[in-house]
Amino acid sequence: MIRLGLRNLLRSKPRLILVALLIGIPFFLLLVMQAIGTAVAQQTRLLQQNVDNTLQLRARGAMGHVNMVGNENLLPHESFNQVRAVEHVAKVEPYLLAMTPTTGHNFAMIVGVTPGDTKRLESHGEAGTPKIIAGRDLTDADRGQKVAVIGQGVAKWAGITVENVGHAILNLDLKRTHPVIFALDRPPATLKVVGIYASGYVFGDMQLFIPLDTFRDIYGFPRGISWLFVKADSAEYLPAVEQKLKAMLGEVADIIAPTHVAEFQNTATRAVLRLARGGIVLAAVLTIIVVFFVMLLVVRERAWEIGTLKALGASNDGIVVSFLTEALALCVLGAFLGLLLFAAWGGPIAQHTFGVGIAPFLPAQYKDTLATALSLSSSIAPATLALLTGTCVIAAAAGSVWSIRQIILLSPMEAIRRE
Amino acid sequence: MSNSTVTKTGDRLVVLHRVSKTYRKGDEIIKALDGVDVTLAEHGMVAIVGVSGSGKSSLLHIIGAMDRPSSGEVMVAGQSLTELPESGLMRYRRQTVGFVFQSFNLIPNLSALENVMLPMEFNGIVRAERRARALALLDRVGLRQRLTHRPRELSGGEQQRVAIARALANNPPLILADEPTGNLDSKTGQMIYELLKEISRERTVIVVTHAEALAQMADRVLPIKDGRLQAVAWEKEQASSEILGGSRHA
């Protein structure tokens, strides 16, 4: 009966081509949607790596600088380990901060960091990554050592040049005061300047980075943390991490989180992925609908044949197998045709479809560029073939359910209805 | 008038006892068959004749298990069709009867040979044997040269001969032909009847027909009117009493 089902396909070649095309178009749409989904998923992974997914924790209501008037409160020392244990936290970087007067009303910022951690610039809300322009960066070997990497503004103030980096000495007098800096009753410290960095702006260049342990030793703060930088393992989990930190440390810490960017990215990519998945489901449903009507028509047309087969002693199972074979073969042909269409025009059409589909959700400046930025491919991955095969089987089975019911209910008397 | 026919001794292939068939058409109940009693022997050609709507096709369909009676009992080849489940009726249609339809009902995308092989496939016969038997049957009906032709490439008479070969495929003891010459000219119809007559020498052939002349070729004629068998054609039945049997009840 399987052979009979396959032979039934060839009854009318023009009709076979028409039906294969009708089934092929939803398959083509399915492939387009799948290509968009795959490209967006790839892009999302890249975005999640690049979007700022770092939170900052400070003692509640304070800047957390150890000698800043009215802002000297620190985060509890235990908060470091507590935060590290939170799910989806990839990295925690503790900072200790102090200030020292320079000329006039100006001051420089002293930052204690763990060697190897990111050196962030903190100055009037501006941030950036400093670049070493002379000497070297802090290393693990510098832990507890009296060494510093200083900004080029500090170097200029202290009279240190690029040429004498590695030998130059910088003195820190902790008793000096300033309208916003109070004196600490601690001995002065002498730091060897091992590197000079440039940040590209004046305030950014007025910082000194020293090892965290060295900072604790010089300023006499064996415990406590000024700031904690907390990196989530992806932007997707940033809001969840923020919620957990608020629940854990909300009473003692202010949490600054770039959740708007992360949430926009999450929402936008999730919306596109949902649209793509919805498109795939819609295309599959469309395939089922086409198969449904084709098989309904076929069973109606061949009711007398089904009756004849029953009158000749064919079992319902046998007849059903022959029609299911026919439905499956039509789906496979349709999928193949859809695959050919996709290989020929899939890339540009997917790009255009994506552009049209996503445009309403995007700010004007991205509308033209995003569609072309997405690397849409018309290549066929094994997962795509698996998707096509699965859809073929499901569409053939689901699309034929009603027809199968009709076949089973048909009486052998249908054989004489045509007479 | 009595609604029964003559019984003659001999092996009984078909026994119908008080078989009725009613249909509901809106509020109206139509009696297609009304208490039919008939017994048919193992060989010979039986013609069921009657005007359109008399119930002759209904009778044939019930004997062929294409339809179930509303009441009464149908026994064919020792098995009661009334008691058989759907799977049993399927096996019955496959092994005990062969149908010949007025419109031939050949599967259009299969060749003559494949059409004849089809019922044997349902019966689980291996391909080589199917082919050999189908070749022999097509040879018997004179279509050896038309094996690979599709139905649309055959004349009406040829198509009906293929249909007869197909009906014989599983070697059933009973062949049922519903107006087998209805779509053929008289000359071709005569050939088909001769073929059926020849086949009836080895098995029972029941033919439903309008054609009086063709009915004359039958060994036994069962006239039917308003769903009831009529007691006529006595001479013919008595003349063929060597082959056929039936009983007459008051």
XYZ file of C-alpha atoms in Angstrom, chain A residues 80-226:
147
model
C 32.365 40.453 49.017
C 31.868 36.738 49.707
C 28.091 37.112 49.982
C 27.875 38.692 46.533
C 30.235 36.133 45.023
C 27.851 33.369 46.075
C 24.888 34.852 44.208
C 23.708 32.888 41.167
C 24.680 34.367 37.775
C 27.424 36.489 39.316
C 30.488 35.964 37.161
C 32.994 38.257 38.871
C 33.231 40.587 41.889
C 35.874 43.322 42.057
C 36.351 45.191 45.360
C 37.687 48.785 45.410
C 38.915 50.959 48.267
C 39.074 54.702 47.647
C 40.711 57.678 49.283
C 41.511 61.221 48.247
C 44.594 63.383 48.592
C 44.938 67.157 47.986
C 47.064 68.316 45.053
C 47.214 72.001 44.086
C 44.770 74.652 45.239
C 41.347 73.100 45.690
C 42.117 70.127 43.492
C 42.662 66.579 44.629
C 43.679 63.188 43.339
C 41.908 59.869 43.867
C 43.718 56.866 45.309
C 42.155 53.562 44.274
C 43.023 50.231 45.852
C 42.371 47.366 43.395
C 43.235 43.720 43.214
C 46.012 43.400 40.581
C 44.465 41.925 37.445
C 41.040 43.431 38.085
C 39.620 46.105 35.803
C 40.943 49.598 36.585
C 37.925 51.852 36.295
C 38.224 55.613 36.313
C 36.004 57.444 38.724
C 35.687 61.126 38.306
C 32.515 63.144 38.384
C 30.553 60.261 37.007
C 32.746 59.792 33.958
C 34.169 56.376 33.364
C 36.650 54.844 30.985
C 39.475 52.421 30.660
C 42.958 53.834 31.274
C 45.764 52.935 28.872
C 49.313 52.425 30.125
C 51.584 54.825 28.267
C 54.776 54.175 30.211
C 56.052 51.395 32.468
C 53.701 48.553 33.290
C 50.407 47.591 34.872
C 49.960 46.106 38.353
C 50.572 42.371 38.576
C 49.993 39.624 41.132
C 53.570 40.088 42.329
C 52.638 43.645 43.419
C 50.149 42.456 46.051
C 51.105 44.177 49.344
C 53.930 46.095 47.668
C 54.185 49.869 47.827
C 53.811 50.423 44.097
C 51.430 52.562 42.031
C 50.215 53.122 38.497
C 49.396 56.805 38.200
C 47.491 58.988 35.788
C 49.472 61.409 33.631
C 47.838 64.357 35.485
C 49.162 63.087 38.828
C 52.559 62.449 37.186
C 52.697 66.031 35.957
C 51.740 67.375 39.385
C 54.383 65.184 41.063
C 57.055 65.976 38.455
C 57.343 62.405 37.253
C 58.133 61.844 33.597
C 57.789 58.891 31.284
C 61.565 58.445 31.354
C 61.861 57.916 35.121
C 58.940 55.512 35.555
C 60.176 52.528 37.585
C 62.445 54.673 39.667
C 60.231 57.603 40.608
C 58.810 57.898 44.092
C 55.503 59.428 45.126
C 54.817 60.487 48.708
C 51.368 60.269 50.261
C 50.755 62.496 53.312
C 47.563 61.265 54.938
C 47.419 64.181 57.349
C 46.860 66.811 54.675
C 43.332 68.161 54.535
C 41.012 69.773 51.995
C 37.459 71.163 52.164
C 36.126 67.659 51.476
C 39.068 65.605 52.812
C 39.742 65.001 56.465
C 43.107 64.052 57.897
C 43.930 60.506 58.891
C 46.341 60.006 61.755
C 48.539 57.668 59.764
C 52.222 57.785 58.809
C 53.088 58.967 55.293
C 53.669 56.382 52.615
C 56.179 56.205 49.819
C 55.043 54.593 46.567
C 57.221 53.478 43.674
C 55.625 54.515 40.380
C 55.743 51.494 38.049
C 53.474 52.852 35.326
C 51.737 55.943 33.926
C 48.383 55.795 32.200
C 46.378 58.144 30.053
C 42.590 58.312 30.084
C 41.906 61.063 27.643
C 40.378 63.534 30.036
C 41.636 65.718 32.895
C 39.832 64.231 35.874
C 40.436 60.697 34.692
C 44.166 61.365 34.714
C 44.104 62.373 38.387
C 44.010 58.856 39.885
C 46.498 56.452 41.423
C 45.951 52.708 41.363
C 47.660 50.741 44.116
C 47.244 47.108 45.242
C 44.241 46.637 47.548
C 46.352 45.100 50.340
C 48.770 48.031 50.122
C 45.845 50.442 50.415
C 44.572 48.644 53.559
C 48.069 48.816 55.065
C 48.666 52.501 54.276
C 45.223 53.802 55.253
C 44.651 51.382 58.143
C 41.471 49.732 56.857
C 41.964 45.985 57.270
C 38.223 45.494 56.694
C 35.507 47.185 54.665
C 35.030 47.907 50.974
C 34.380 51.221 49.240
